[in-house]
Coordinates of N, CA and C in Angstrom, one line a residue:
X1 N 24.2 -7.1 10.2 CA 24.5 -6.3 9.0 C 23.3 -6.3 8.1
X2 N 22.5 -5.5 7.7 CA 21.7 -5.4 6.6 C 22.5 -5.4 5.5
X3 N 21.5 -6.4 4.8 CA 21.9 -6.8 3.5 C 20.6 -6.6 2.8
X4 N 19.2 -6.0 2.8 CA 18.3 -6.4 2.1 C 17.8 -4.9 2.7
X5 N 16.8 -4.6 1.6 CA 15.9 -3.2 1.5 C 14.1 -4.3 1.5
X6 N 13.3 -3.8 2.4 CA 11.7 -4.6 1.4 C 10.9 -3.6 1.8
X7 N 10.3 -2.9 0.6 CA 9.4 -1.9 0.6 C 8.0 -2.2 -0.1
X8 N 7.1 -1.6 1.0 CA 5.8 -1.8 0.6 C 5.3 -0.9 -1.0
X9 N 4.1 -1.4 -1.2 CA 4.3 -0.9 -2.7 C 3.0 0.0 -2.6
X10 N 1.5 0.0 -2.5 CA 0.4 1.0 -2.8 C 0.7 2.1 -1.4
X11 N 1.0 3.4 -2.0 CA 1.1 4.2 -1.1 C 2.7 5.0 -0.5
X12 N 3.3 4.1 -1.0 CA 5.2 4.2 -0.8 C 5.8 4.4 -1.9
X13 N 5.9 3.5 -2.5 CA 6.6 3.1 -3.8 C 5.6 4.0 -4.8
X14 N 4.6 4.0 -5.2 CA 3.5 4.9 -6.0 C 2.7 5.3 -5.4
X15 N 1.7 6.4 -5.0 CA 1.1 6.4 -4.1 C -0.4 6.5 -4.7
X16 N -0.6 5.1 -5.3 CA -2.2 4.8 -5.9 C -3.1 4.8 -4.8
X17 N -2.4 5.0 -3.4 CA -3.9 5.2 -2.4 C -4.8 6.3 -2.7
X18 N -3.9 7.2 -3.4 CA -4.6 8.8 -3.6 C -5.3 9.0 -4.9
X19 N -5.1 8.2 -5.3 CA -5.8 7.8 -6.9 C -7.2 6.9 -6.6
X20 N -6.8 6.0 -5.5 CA -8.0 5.2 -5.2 C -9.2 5.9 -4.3
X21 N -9.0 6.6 -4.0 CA -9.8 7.3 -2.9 C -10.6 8.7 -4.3
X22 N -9.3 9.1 -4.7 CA -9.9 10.3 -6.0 C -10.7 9.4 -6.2
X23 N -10.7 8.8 -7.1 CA -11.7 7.8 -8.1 C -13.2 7.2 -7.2
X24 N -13.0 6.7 -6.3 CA -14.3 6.9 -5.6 C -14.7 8.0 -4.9
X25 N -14.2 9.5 -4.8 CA -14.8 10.2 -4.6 C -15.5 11.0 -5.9
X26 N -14.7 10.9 -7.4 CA -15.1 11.2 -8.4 C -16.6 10.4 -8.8
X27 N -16.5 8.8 -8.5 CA -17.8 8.1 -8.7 C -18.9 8.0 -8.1
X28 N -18.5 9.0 -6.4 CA -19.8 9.1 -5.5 C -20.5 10.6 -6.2
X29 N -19.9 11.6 -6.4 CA -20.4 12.8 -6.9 C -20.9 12.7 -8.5
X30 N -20.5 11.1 -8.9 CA -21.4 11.7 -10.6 C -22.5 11.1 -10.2
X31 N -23.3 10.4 -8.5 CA -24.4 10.0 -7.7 C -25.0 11.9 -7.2
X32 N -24.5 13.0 -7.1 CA -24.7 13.9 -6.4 C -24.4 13.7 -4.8
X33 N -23.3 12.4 -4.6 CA -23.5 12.6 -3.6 C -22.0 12.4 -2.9
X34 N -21.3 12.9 -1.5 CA -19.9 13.2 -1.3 C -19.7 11.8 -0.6
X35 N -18.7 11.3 -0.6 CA -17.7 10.3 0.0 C -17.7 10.4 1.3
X36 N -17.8 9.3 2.2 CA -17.2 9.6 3.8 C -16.0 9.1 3.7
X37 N -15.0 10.4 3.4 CA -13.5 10.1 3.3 C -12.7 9.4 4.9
X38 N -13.6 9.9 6.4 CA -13.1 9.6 7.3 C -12.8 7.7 7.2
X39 N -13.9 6.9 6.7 CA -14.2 5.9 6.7 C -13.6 5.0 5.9
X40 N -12.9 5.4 4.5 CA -12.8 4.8 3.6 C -11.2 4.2 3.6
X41 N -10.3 4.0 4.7 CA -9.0 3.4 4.2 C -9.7 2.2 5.2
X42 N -9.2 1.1 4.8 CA -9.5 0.2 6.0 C -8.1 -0.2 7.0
X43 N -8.1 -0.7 7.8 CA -7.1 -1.3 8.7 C -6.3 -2.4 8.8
X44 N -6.4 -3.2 7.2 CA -5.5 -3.9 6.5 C -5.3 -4.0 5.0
X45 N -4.5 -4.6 4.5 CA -4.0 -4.8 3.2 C -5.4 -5.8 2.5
X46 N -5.2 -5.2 1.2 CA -6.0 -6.5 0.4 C -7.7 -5.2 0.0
X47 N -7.8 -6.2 -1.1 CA -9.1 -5.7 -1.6 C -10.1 -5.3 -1.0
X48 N -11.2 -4.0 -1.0 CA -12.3 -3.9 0.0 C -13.1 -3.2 -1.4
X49 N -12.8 -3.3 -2.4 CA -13.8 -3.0 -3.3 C -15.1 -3.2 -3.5
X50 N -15.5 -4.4 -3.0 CA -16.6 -4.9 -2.5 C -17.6 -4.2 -2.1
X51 N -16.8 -4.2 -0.6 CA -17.2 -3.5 0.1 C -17.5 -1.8 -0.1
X52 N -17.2 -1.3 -0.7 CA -16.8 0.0 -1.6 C -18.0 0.4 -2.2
X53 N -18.4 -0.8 -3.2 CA -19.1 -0.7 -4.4 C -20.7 -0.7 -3.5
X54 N -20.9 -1.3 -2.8 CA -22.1 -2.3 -1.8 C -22.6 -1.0 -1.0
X55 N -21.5 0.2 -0.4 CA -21.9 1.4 0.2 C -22.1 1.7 -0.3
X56 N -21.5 2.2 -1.9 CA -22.4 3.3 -2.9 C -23.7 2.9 -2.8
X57 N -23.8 1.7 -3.9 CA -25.2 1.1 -4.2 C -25.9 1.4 -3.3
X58 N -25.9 1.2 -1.6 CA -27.0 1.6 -0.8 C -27.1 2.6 -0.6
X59 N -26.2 3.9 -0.8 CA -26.5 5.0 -0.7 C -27.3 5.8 -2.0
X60 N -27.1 5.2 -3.2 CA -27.8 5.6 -4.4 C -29.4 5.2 -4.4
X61 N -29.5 3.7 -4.2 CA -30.6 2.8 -4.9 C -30.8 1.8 -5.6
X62 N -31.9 2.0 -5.7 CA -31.7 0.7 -6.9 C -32.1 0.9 -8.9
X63 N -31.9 2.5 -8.6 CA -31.5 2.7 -9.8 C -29.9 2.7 -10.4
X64 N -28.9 2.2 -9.2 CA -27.7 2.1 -9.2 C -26.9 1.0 -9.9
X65 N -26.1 1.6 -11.1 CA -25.5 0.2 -11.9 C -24.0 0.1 -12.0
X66 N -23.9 -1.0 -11.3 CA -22.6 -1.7 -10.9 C -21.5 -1.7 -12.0
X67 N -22.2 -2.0 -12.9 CA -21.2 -2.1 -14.0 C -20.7 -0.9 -14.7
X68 N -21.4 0.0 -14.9 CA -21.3 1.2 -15.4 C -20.6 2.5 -14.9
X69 N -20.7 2.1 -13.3 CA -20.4 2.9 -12.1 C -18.5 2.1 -12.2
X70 N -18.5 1.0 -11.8 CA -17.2 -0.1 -11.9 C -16.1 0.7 -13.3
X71 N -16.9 0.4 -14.6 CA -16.3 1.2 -15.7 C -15.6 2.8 -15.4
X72 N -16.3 3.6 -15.5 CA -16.5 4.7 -14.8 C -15.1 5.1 -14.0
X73 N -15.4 4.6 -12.9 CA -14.5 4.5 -11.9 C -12.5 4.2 -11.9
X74 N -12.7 2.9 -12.9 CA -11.7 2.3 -13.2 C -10.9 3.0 -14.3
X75 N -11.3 3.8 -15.5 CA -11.0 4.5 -15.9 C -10.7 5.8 -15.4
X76 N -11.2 6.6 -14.8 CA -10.7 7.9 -13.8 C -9.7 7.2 -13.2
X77 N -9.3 5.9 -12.3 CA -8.6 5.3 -11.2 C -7.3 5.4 -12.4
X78 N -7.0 4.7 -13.5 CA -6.2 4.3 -14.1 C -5.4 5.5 -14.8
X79 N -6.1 6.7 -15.1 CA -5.6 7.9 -16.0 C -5.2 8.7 -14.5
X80 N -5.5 8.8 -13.3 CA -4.6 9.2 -12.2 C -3.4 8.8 -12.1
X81 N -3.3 6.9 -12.2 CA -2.1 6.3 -11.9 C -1.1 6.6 -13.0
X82 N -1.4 6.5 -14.2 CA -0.6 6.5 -15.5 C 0.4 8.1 -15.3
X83 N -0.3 9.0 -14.5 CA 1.1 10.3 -14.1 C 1.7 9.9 -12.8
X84 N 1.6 8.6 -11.9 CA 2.4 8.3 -11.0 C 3.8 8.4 -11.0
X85 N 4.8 8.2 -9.9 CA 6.2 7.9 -10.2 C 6.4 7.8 -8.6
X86 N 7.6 7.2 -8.7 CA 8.1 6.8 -7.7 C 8.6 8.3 -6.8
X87 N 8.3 8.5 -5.7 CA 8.7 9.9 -5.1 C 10.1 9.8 -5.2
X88 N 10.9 11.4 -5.3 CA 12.0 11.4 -5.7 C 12.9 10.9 -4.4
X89 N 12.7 11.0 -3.6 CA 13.3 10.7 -2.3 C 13.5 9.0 -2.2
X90 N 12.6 8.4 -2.6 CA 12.9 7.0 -2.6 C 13.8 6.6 -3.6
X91 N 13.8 7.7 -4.8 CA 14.5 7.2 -6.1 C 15.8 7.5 -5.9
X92 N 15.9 8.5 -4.6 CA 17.4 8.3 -4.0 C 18.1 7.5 -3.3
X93 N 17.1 7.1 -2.6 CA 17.3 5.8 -1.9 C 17.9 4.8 -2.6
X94 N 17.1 4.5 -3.6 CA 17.7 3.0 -4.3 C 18.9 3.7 -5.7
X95 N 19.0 4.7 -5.6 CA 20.3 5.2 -6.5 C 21.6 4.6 -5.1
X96 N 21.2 5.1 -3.6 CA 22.5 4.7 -3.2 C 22.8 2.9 -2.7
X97 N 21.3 2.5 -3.3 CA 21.1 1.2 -2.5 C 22.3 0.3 -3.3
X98 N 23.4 0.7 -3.7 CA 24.4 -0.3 -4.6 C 24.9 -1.1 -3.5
X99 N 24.5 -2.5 -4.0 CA 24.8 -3.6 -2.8 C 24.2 -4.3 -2.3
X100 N 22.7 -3.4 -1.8 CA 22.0 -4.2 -1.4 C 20.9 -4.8 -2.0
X101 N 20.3 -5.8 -1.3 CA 19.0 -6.6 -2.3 C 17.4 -5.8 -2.0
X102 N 17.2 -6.0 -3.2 CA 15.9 -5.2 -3.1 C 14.6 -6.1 -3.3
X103 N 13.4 -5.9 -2.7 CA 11.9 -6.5 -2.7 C 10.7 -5.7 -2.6
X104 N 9.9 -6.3 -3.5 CA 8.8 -5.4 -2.7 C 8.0 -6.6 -2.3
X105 N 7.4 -6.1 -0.4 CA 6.0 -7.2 -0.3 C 4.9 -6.3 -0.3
X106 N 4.2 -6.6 -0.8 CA 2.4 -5.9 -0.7 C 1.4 -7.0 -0.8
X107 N 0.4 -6.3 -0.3 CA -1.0 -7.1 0.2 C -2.2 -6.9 -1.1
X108 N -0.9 -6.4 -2.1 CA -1.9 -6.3 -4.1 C -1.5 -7.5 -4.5
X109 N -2.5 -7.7 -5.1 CA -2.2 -8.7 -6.6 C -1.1 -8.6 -7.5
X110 N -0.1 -9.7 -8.0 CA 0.8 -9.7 -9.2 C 0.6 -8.7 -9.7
X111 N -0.9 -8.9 -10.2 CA -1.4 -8.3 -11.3 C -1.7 -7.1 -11.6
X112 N -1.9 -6.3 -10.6 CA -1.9 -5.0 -10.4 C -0.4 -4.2 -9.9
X113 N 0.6 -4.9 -9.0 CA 1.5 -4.5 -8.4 C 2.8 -4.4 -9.6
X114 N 3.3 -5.7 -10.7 CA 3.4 -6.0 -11.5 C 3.5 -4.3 -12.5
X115 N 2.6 -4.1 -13.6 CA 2.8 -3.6 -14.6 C 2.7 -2.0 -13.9
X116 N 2.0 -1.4 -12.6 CA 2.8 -0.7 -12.7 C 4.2 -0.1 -11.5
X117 N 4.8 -1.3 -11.4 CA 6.1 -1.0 -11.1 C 7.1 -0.9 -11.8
X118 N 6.5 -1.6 -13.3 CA 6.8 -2.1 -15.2 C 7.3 -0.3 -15.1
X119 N 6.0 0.6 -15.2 CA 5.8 1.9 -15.5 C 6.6 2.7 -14.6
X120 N 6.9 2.8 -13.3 CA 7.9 3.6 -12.5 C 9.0 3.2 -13.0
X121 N 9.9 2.2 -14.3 CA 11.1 2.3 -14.4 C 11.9 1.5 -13.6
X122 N 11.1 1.2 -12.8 CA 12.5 0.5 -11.9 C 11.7 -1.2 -11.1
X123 N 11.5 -1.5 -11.9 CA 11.1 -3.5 -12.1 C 12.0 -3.7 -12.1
X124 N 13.4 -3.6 -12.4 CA 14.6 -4.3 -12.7 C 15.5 -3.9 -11.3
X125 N 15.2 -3.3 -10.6 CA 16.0 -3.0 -9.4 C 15.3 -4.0 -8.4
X126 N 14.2 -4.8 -8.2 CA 13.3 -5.3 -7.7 C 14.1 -6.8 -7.9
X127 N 15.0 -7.2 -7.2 CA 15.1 -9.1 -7.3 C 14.3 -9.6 -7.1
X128 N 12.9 -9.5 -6.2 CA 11.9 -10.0 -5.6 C 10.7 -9.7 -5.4
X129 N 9.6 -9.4 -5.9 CA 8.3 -9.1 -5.7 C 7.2 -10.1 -4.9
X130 N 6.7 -9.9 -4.0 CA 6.1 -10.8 -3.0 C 4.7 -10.1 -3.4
X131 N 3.4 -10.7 -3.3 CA 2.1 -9.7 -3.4 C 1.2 -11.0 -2.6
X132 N 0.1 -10.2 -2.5 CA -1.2 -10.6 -1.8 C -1.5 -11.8 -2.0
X133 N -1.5 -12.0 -3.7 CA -2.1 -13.5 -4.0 C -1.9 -14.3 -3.7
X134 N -0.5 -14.3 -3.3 CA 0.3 -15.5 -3.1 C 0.8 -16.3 -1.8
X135 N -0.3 -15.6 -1.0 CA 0.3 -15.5 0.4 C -1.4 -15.7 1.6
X136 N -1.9 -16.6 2.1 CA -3.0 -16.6 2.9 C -3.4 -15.8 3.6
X137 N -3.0 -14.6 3.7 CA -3.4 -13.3 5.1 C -3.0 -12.2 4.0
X138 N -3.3 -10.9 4.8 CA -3.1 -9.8 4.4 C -2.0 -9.2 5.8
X139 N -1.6 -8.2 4.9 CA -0.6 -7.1 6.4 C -1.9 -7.0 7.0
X140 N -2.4 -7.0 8.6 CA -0.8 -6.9 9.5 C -0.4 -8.5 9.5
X141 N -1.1 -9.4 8.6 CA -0.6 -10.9 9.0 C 1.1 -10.6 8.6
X142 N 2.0 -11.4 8.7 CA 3.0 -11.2 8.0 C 3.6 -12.1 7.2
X143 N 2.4 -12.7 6.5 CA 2.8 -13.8 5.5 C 3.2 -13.5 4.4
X144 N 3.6 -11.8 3.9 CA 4.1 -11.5 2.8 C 5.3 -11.0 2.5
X145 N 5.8 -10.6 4.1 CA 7.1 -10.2 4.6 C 7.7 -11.8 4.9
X146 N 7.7 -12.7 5.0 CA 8.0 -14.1 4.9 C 8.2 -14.5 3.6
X147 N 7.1 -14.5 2.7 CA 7.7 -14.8 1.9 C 8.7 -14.0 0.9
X148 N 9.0 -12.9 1.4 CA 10.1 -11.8 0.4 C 11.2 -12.5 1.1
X149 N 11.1 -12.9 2.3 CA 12.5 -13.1 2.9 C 13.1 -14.3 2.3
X150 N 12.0 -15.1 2.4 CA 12.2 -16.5 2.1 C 13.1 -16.5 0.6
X151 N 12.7 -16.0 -0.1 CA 12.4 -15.7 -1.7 C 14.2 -14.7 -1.8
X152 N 14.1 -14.1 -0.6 CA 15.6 -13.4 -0.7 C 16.7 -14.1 -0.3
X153 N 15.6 -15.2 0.8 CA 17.4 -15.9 1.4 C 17.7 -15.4 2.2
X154 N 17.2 -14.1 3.1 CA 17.8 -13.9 4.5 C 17.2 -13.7 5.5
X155 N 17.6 -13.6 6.8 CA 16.9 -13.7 7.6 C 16.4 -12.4 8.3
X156 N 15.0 -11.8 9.3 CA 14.7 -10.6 9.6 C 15.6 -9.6 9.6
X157 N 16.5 -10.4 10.7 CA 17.5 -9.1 10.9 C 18.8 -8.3 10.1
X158 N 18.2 -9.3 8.8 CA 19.2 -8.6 7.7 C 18.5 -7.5 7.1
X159 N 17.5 -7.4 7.5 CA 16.3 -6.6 6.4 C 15.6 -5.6 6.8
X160 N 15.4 -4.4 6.0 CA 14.7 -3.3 6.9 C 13.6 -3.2 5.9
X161 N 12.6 -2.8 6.5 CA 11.3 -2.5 5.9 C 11.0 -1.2 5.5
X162 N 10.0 -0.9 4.8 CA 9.8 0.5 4.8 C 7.9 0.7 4.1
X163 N 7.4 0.7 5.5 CA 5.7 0.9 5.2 C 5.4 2.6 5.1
X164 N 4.1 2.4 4.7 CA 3.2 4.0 4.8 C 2.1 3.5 5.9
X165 N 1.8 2.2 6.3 CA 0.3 2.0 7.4 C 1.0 1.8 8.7
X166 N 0.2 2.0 9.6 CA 0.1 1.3 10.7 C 0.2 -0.4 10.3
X167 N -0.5 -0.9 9.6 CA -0.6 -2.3 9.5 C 0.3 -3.0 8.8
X168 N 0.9 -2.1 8.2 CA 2.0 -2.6 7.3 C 3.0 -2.4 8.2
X169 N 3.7 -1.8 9.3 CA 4.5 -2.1 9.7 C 4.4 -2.8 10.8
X170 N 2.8 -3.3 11.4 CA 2.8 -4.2 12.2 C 3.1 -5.8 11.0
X171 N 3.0 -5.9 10.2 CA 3.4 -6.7 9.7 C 5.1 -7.1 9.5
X172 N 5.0 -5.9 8.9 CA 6.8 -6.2 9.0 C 7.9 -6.5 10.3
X173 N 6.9 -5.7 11.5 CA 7.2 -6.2 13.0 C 7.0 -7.6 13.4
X174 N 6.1 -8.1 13.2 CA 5.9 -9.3 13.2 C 6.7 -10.1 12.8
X175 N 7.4 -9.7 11.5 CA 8.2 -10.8 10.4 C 9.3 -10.9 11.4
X176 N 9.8 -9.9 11.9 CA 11.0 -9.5 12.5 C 11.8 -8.6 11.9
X177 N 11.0 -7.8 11.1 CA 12.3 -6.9 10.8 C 12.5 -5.4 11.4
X178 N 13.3 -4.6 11.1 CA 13.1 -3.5 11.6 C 12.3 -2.7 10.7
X179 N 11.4 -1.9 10.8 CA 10.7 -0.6 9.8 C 11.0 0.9 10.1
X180 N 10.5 0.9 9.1 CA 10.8 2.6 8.5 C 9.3 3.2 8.4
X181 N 8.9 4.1 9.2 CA 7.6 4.5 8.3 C 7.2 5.5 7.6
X182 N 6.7 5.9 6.4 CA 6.7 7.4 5.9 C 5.2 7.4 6.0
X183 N 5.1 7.7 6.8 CA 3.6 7.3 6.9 C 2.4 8.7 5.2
X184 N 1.5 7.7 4.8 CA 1.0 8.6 3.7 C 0.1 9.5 4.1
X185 N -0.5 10.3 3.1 CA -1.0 11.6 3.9 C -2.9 11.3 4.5
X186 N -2.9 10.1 4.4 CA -4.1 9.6 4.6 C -4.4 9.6 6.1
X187 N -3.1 9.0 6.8 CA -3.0 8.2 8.1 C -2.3 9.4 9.1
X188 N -3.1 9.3 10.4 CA -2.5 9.6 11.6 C -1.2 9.6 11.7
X189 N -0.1 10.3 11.1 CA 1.1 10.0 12.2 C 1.5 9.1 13.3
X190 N 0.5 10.0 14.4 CA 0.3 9.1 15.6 C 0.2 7.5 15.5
X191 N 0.0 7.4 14.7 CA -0.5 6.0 14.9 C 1.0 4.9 14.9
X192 N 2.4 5.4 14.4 CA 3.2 5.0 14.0 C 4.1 4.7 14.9
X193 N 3.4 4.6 16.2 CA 4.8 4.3 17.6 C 5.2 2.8 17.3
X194 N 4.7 1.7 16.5 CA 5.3 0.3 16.3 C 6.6 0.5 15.8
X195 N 6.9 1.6 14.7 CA 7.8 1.7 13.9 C 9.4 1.9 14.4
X196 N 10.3 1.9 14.1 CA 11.9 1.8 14.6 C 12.3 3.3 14.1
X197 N 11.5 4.0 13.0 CA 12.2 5.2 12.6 C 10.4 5.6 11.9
X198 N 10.2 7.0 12.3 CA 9.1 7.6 11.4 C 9.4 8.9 11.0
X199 N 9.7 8.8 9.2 CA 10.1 10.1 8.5 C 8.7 10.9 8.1
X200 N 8.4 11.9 8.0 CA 7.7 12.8 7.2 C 7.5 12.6 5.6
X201 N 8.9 12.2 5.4 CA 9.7 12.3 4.1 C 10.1 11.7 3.7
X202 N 10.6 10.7 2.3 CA 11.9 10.1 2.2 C 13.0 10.6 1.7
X203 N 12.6 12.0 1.7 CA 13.8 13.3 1.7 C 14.4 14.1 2.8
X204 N 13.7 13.2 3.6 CA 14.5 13.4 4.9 C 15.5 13.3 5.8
X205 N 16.1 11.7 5.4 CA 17.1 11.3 5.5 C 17.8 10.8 4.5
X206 N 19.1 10.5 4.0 CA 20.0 9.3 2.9 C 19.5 8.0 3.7
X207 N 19.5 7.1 2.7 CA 19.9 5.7 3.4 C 20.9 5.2 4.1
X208 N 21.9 6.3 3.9 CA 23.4 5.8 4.4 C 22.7 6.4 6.1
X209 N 22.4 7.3 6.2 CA 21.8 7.5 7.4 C 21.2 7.0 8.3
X210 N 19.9 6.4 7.3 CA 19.1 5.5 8.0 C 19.8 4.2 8.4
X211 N 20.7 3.4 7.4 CA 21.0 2.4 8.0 C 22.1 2.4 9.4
X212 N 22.6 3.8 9.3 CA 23.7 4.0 10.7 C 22.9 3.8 11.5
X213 N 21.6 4.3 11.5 CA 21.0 4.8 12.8 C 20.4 3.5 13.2

């Protein structure tokens, strides 16, 4: 019997992947120069800003300033996020979710995952937030789908997942749960044969649906 909901949070629940990627393509062009969009999601959870910042710089110079470029950036990133919202289809979801327990695990920081899930309105539907910091690996490890369970009190098979990666649901596969994938408009489709169910949408199906099935 499912008793628990655990949904991944950048890209599902808000979809700041598309704000992250705008914002560094907005900061490569105030360089004159375009983004390699093919290249730019990586193949797990967790920070790659780093790494982000380190390709610009080499593609600019060394008239290139980190800090100013970082400012820049973070501001365009944050005036994208601040018109986010939860897609309406998930907001249906957890309208019919009366009963069951809710979590989010992500491979973000508190600190970023945190205030704005504050801002979608619905922090208070969330019994449980699990994030990156707090946990030794990134998805696909599944040390953050462990600890939501832990943190919930039940076991995989009470719990359904619901990723946008490939690596996020190999994570959640791993934990043992079942997943859901909506996969985001970043990623292959294809890539989502791990998954137990892959929507287009999450206006695709009710939850009462999903969980029959």
């Amino acid at each position: 019997m499912i008793t628990a909901l655990v949904f991944d949070f950048d890209g599902l629940l808000m979809d700041t992947e598309s704000a992250q990627l705008e914002s560094w393509q907005y900061e490569w062009r105030q360089h004159g120069l375009e983004l390699d969009v093919a290249t730019f999601f990586a193949d797990h959870g967790g920070d790659v800003s780093e790494l982000r910042y380190a390709a610009l710089a080499a593609a600019v110079g060394a008239e290139y300033d980190r800090v100013s470029s970082h400012d820049r950036r973070v501001a365009y990133r944050d005036a994208l996020n601040a018109e986010l919202a939860v897609p309406q289809g998930i907001q249906k979801w957890l309208a019919e979710a009366e009963g069951l327990r809710l979590a989010v695990a992500s491979s973000s920081p508190a600190s970023w995952v945190l205030p704005l899930l504050e801002q979608t309105g619905y922090r208070s539907r969330f019994e449980v937030v699990a994030c990156g910091d707090e946990v030794s690996a990134h998805k696909p490890d599944p040390a953050v789908y462990h600890l939501a369970l832990e943190r919930l009190g039940v076991q995989a098979s009470e719990a359904i997942a619901f990723e946008d990666t490939p690596h996020g649901v190999a994570a959640a596969k791993a934990a043992g749960l079942r997943c859901v994938a909506i996969p985001n408009r970043h990623t292959d489709p294809a890539r989502f044969t791990a998954a137990d169910l892959v929507l287009a949408n999450a206006a695709d199906m009710t939850l009462a649906e999903i969980l029959g099935s």
